[in-house]
Coordinates of C-alpha atoms and ligand atoms in Angstrom, one line a residue:
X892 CA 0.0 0.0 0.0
X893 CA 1.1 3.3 -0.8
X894 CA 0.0 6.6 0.7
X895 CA 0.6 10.1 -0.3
X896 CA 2.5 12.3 1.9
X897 CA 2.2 15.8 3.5
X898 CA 1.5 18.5 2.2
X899 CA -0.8 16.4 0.0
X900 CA -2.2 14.2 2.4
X901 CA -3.4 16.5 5.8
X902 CA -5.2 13.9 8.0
X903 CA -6.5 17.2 10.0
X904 CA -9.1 17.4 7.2
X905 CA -10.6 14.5 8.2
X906 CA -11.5 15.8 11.7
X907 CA -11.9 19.0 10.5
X908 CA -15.8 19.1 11.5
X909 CA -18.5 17.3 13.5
X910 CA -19.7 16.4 10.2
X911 CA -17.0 15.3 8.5
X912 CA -16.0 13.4 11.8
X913 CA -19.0 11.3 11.5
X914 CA -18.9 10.5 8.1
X915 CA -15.9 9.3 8.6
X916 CA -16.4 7.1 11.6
X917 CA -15.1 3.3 11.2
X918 CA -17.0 2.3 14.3
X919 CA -20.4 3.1 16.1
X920 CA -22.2 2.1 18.7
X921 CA -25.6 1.0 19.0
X922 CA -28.0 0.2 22.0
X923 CA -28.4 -3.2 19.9
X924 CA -24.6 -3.5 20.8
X925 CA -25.6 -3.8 24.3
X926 CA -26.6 -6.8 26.8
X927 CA -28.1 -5.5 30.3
X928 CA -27.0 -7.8 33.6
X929 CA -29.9 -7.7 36.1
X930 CA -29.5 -9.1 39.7
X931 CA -32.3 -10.5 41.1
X932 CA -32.9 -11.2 44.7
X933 CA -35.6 -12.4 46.8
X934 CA -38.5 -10.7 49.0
X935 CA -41.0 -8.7 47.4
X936 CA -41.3 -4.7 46.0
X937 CA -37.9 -4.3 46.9
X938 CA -34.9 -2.4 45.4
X939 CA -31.2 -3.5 46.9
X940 CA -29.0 -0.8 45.7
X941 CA -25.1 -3.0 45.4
X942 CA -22.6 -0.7 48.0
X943 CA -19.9 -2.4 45.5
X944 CA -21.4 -1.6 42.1
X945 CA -22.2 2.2 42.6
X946 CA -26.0 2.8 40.6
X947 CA -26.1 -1.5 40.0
X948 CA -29.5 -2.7 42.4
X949 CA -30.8 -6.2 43.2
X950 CA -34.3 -6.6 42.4
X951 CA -36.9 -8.9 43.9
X952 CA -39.0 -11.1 40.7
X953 CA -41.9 -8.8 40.9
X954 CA -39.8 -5.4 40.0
X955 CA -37.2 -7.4 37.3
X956 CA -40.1 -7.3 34.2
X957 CA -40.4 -3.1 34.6
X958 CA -36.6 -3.3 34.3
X959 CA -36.6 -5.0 31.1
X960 CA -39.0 -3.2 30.1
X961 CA -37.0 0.3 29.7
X962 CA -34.1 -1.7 28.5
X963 CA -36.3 -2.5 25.6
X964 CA -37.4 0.7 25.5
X965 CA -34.1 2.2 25.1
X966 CA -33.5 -0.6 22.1
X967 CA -31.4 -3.2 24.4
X968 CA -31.9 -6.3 22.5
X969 CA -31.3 -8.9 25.7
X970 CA -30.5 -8.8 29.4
X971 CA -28.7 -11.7 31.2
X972 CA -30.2 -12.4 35.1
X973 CA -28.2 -13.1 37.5
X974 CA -30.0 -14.4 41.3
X975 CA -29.0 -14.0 44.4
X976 CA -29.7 -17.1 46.4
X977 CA -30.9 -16.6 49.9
X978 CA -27.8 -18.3 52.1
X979 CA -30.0 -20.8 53.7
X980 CA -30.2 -22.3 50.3
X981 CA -27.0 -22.7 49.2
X982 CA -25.4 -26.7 49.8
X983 CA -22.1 -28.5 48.5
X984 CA -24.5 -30.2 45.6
X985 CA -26.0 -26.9 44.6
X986 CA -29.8 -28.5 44.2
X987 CA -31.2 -25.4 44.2
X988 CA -29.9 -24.8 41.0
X989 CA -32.4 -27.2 39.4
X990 CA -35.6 -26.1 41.4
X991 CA -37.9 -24.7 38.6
X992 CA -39.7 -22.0 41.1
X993 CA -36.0 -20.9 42.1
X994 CA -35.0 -17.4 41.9
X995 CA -34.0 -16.7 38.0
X996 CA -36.5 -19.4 36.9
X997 CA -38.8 -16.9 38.2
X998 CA -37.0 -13.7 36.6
X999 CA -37.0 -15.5 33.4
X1000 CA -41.0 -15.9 33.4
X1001 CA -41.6 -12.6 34.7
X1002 CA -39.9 -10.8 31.8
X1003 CA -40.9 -13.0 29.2
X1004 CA -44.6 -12.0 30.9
X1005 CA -43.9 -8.2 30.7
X1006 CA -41.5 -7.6 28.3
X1007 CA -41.9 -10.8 25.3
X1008 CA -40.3 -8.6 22.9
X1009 CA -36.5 -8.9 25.1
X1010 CA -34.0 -11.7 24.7
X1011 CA -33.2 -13.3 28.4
X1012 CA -29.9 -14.6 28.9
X1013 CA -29.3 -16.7 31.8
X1014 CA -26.1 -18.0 33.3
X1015 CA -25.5 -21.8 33.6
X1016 CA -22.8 -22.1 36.3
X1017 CA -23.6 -23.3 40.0
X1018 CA -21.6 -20.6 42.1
X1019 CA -24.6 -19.2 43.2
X1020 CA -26.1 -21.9 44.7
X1021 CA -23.3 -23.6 46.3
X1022 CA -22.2 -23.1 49.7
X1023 CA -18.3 -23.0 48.6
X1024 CA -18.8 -20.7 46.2
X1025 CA -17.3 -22.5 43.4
X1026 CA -18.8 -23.0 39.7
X1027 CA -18.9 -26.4 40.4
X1028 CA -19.0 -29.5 42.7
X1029 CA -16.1 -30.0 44.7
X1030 CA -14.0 -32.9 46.0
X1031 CA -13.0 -33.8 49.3
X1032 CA -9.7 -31.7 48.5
X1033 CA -11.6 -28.9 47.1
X1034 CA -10.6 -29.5 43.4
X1035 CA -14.0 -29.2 41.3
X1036 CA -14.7 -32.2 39.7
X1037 CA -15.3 -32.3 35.6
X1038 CA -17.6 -34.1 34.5
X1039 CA -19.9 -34.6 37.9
X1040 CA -20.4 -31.0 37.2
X1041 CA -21.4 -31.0 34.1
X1042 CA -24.2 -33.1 34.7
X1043 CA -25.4 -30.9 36.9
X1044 CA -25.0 -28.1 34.7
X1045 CA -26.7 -29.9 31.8
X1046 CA -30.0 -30.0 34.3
X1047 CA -29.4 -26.2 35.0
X1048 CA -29.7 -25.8 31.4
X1049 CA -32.3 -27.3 30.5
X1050 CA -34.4 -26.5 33.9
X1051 CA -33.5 -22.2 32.5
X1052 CA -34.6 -23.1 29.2
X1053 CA -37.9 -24.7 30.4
X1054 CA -38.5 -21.4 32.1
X1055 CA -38.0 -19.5 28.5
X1056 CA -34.3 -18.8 28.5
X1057 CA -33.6 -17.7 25.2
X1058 CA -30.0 -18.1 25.4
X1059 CA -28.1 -20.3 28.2
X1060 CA -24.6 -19.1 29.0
X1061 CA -22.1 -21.7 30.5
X1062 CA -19.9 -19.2 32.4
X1063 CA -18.0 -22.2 34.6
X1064 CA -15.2 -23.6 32.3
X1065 CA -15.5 -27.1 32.9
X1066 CA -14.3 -29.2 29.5
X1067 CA -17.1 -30.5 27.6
X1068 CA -19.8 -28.6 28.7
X1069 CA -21.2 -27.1 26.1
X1070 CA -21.5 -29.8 23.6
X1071 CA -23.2 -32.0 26.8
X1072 CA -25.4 -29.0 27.2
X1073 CA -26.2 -28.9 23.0
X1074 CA -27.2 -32.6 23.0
X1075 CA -29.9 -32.5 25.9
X1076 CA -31.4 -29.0 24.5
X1077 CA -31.6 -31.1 20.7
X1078 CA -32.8 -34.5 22.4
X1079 CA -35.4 -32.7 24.6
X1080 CA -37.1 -30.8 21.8
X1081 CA -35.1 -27.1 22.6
X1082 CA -33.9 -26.6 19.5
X1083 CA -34.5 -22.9 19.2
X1084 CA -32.1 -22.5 22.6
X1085 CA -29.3 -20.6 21.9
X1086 CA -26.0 -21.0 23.7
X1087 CA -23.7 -18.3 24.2
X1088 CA -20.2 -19.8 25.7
X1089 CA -17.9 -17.6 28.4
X1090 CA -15.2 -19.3 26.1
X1091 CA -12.4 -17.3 27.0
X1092 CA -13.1 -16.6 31.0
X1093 CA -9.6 -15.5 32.6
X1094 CA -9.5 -15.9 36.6
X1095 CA -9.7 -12.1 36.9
X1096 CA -9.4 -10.5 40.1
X1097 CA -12.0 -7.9 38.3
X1098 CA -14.6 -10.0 39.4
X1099 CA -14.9 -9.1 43.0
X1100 CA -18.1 -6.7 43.0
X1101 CA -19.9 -9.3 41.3
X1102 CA -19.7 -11.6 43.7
X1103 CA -20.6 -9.2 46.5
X1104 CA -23.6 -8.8 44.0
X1105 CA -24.4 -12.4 44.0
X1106 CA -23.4 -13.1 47.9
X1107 CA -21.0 -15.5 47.1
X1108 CA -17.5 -13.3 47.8
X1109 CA -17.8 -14.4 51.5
X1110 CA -18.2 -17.8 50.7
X1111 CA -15.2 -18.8 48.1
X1112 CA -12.8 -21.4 49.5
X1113 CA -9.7 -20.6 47.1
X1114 CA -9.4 -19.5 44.0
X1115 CA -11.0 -20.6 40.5
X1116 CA -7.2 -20.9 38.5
X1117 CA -8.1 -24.5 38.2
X1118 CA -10.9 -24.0 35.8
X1119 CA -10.2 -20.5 34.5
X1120 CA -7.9 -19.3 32.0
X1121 CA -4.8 -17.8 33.1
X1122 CA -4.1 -14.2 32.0
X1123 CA -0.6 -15.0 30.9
X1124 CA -2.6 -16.9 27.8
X1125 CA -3.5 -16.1 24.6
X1126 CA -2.9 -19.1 22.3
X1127 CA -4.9 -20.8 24.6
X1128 CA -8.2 -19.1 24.1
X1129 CA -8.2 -20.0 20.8
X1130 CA -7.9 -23.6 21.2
X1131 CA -10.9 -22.9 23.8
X1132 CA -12.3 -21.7 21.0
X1133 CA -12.3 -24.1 18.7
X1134 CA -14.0 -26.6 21.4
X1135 CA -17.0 -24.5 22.2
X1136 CA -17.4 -23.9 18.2
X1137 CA -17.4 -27.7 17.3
X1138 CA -19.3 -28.1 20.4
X1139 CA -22.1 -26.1 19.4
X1140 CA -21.8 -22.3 20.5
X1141 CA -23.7 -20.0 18.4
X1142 CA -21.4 -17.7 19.9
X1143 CA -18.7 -17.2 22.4
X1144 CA -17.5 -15.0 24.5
X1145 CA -14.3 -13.7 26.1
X1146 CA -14.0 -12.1 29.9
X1147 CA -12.9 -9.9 31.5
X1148 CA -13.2 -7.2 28.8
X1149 CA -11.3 -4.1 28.0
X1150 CA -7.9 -6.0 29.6
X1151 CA -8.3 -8.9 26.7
X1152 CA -9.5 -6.8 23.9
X1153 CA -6.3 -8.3 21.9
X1154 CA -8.1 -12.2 22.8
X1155 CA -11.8 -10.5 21.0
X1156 CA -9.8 -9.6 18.2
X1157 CA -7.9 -12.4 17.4
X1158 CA -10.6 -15.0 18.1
X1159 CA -12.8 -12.8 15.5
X1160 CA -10.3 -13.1 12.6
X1161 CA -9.8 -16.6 13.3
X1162 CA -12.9 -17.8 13.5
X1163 CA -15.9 -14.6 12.1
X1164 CA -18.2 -16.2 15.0
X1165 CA -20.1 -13.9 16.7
X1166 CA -17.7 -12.4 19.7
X1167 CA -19.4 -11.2 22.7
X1168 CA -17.2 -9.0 25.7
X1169 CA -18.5 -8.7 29.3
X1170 CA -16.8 -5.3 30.7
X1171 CA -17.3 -7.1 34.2
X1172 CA -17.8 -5.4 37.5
X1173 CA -14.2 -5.0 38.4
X1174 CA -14.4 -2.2 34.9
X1175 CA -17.8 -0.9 35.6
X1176 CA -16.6 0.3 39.5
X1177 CA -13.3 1.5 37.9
X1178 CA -14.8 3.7 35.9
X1179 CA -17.5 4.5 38.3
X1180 CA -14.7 5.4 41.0
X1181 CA -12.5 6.9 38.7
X1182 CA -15.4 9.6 37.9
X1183 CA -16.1 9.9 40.8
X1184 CA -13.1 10.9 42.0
X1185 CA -12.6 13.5 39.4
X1186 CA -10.0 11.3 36.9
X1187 CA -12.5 12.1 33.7
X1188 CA -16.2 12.5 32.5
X1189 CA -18.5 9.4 33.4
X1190 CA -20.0 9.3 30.2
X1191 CA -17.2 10.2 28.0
X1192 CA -15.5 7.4 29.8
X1193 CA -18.3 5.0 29.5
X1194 CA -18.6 5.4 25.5
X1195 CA -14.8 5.4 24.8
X1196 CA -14.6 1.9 26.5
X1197 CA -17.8 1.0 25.1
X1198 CA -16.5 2.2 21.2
X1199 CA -13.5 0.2 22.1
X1200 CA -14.8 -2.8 22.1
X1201 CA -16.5 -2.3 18.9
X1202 CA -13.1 -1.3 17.2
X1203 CA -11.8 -4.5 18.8
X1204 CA -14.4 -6.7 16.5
X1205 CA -16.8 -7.4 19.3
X1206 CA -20.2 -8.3 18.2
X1207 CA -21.7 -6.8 21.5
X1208 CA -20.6 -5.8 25.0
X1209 CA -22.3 -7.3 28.3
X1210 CA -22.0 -3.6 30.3
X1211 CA -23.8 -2.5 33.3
X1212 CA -23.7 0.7 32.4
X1213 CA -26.0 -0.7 29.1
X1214 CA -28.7 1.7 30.1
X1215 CA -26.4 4.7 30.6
X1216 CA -24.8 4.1 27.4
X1217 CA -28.3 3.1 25.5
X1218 CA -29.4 7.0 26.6
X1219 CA -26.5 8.8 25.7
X1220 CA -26.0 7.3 22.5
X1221 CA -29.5 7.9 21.4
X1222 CA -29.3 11.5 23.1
X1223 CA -25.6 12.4 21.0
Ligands
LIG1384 C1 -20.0 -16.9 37.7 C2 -19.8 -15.6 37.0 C3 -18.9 -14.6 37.4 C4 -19.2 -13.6 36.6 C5 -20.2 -13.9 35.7 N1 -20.6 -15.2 36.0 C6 -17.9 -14.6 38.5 C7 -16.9 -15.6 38.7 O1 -16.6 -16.4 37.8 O2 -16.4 -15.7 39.8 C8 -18.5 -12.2 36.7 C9 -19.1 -11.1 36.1 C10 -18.6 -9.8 36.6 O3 -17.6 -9.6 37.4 O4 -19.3 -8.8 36.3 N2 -19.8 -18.1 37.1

């Protein structure tokens, strides 16, 4: 490629205007690009704003349907539920994971009731429900056990999509998952169940808000490094990759976000599958502090991280600050 050179070539023309500026854009972002996480929590008309997650609340079933309701309002195409279990019901198997009347089976039917025109995304992964805290069932030596999982997870799945999950979302990294989860959706008559993989999940210490969100912070015995990816890896997400492709995904994602954008782009040119991003709590309260304490502008900081993603290849960004970003796009 060649290229002319100054004087001929002033790239100053192309930012010369507001005008010109946006014809020019490569990249825009779109409340369509946006998935909404909603905590649920249970009780009744209540509201539980999250001290770690500044402007993030719990809801209880009964206010979760006028939620997705202004998300589809503001043209957010899906939001992803996320419960959290009261303590008395979380146990080393995790059974209330597979109780239809449990918390996000009830979320799920109560925005399909009020809101039929939103996707729901739910998470299949059982550290909400177990009393360890881990994504999984656990030996006697606290190592989470493969395959014993997965069948769990597999009833999770199917027990979410009974409810009218549109898309189930493995977020645990066990090996084999998804394909095990693709088979009982087929052989019980779920075709039209989408799954969306947490392919590329990096033990992250980003994650900590979150799990004050779902009450399970409190609760983890070690770490999750021996299911999660390590952030040293790279090559490695691509062989993930692969697995969750020929497993079945219809699409996959990678988290943490904005530290592995270079992971979104390189598992979109190698494989043009549709790439989701979570910006996950640990990035929502950075910014969120970082505003706060006067570093930058809270929405000028929200849709630069946002566009960034975008300009990474991501096909859409899992963001709590979807309905922020939804408003100020539509508003500029
Ligand atoms: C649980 C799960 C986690 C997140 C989504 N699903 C936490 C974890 O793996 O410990 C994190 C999301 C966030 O931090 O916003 N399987």
């Amino acid at each position: 490629m060649t290229f002319a050179s100054f004087p001929a070539l002033r790239m100053r023309r192309g930012r010369s205007s507001s005008w010109m500026r946006a014809m020019l854009a490569e990249h825009r972002l779109h409340p369509s690009d946006l998935i909404l996480p909603l905590f649920i929590c249970a009780g009744e008309g209540c509201e539980e704003p999250i001290p770690a997650l500044p402007g993030v609340s719990r809801w209880t079933v009964d206010r979760i349907g006028a939620q997705a309701k202004a998300a589809a309002a503001l043209g957010i195409p899906c939001v992803a539920l996320f419960p959290n279990t009261p303590a008395g019901l979380r146990t080393e198997l995790a059974e209330e994971a597979l109780n239809p009347d449990n918390l996000i089976c009830r979320a799920v039917r109560a925005v399909k009731d009020a809101c039929p025109e939103i996707g729901v995304l739910t998470d299949v992964a059982l550290d909400p429900y177990t009393a360890h805290g881990h994504d999984g069932l656990v030996d006697d030596r606290g190592c989470v056990l493969n395959d014993e999982t997965t069948a769990v997870l597999v009833e999770q799945a199917l027990v979410q999509a009974e409810a009218g999950a549109d898309i189930v979302a493995p977020s645990d990294m066990m090996d084999g998952r998804v394909g095990a989860i693709r088979q009982a959706l087929e052989r019980e008559g779920r075709c039209d169940t989408a799954i969306m993989a947490y392919t590329a999940k990096y033990a992250s210490a980003f994650y900590g808000p979150f799990r004050d969100a779902v009450g399970s912070r409190g609760l983890l015995k070690g770490d999750k490094r021996g299911y999660q990816m390590d952030p040293a890896n790279a090559d490695e997400a691509l062989r993930e990759v692969a697995l969750d492709v020929a497993e079945g995904a219809d699409m996959v994602m990678v988290k943490p976000g904005l530290p592995y954008l270079d992971i979104v782009r390189s598992v979109r040119e190698a494989f043009r599958v549709p790439v989701f991003a979570y910006q996950v709590s640990g990035e929502y309260a950075m910014i969120e502090h970082a505003a706060a304490a006067g570093a930058g502008d809270r929405d000028a900081l929200i849709l630069e991280t946002l566009l960034a993603f975008k300009r990474a290849g991501a096909t859409g960004v899992l963001t709590y600050h979807a309905m922020d970003a939804a408003r100020l796009i539509t508003r500029s």
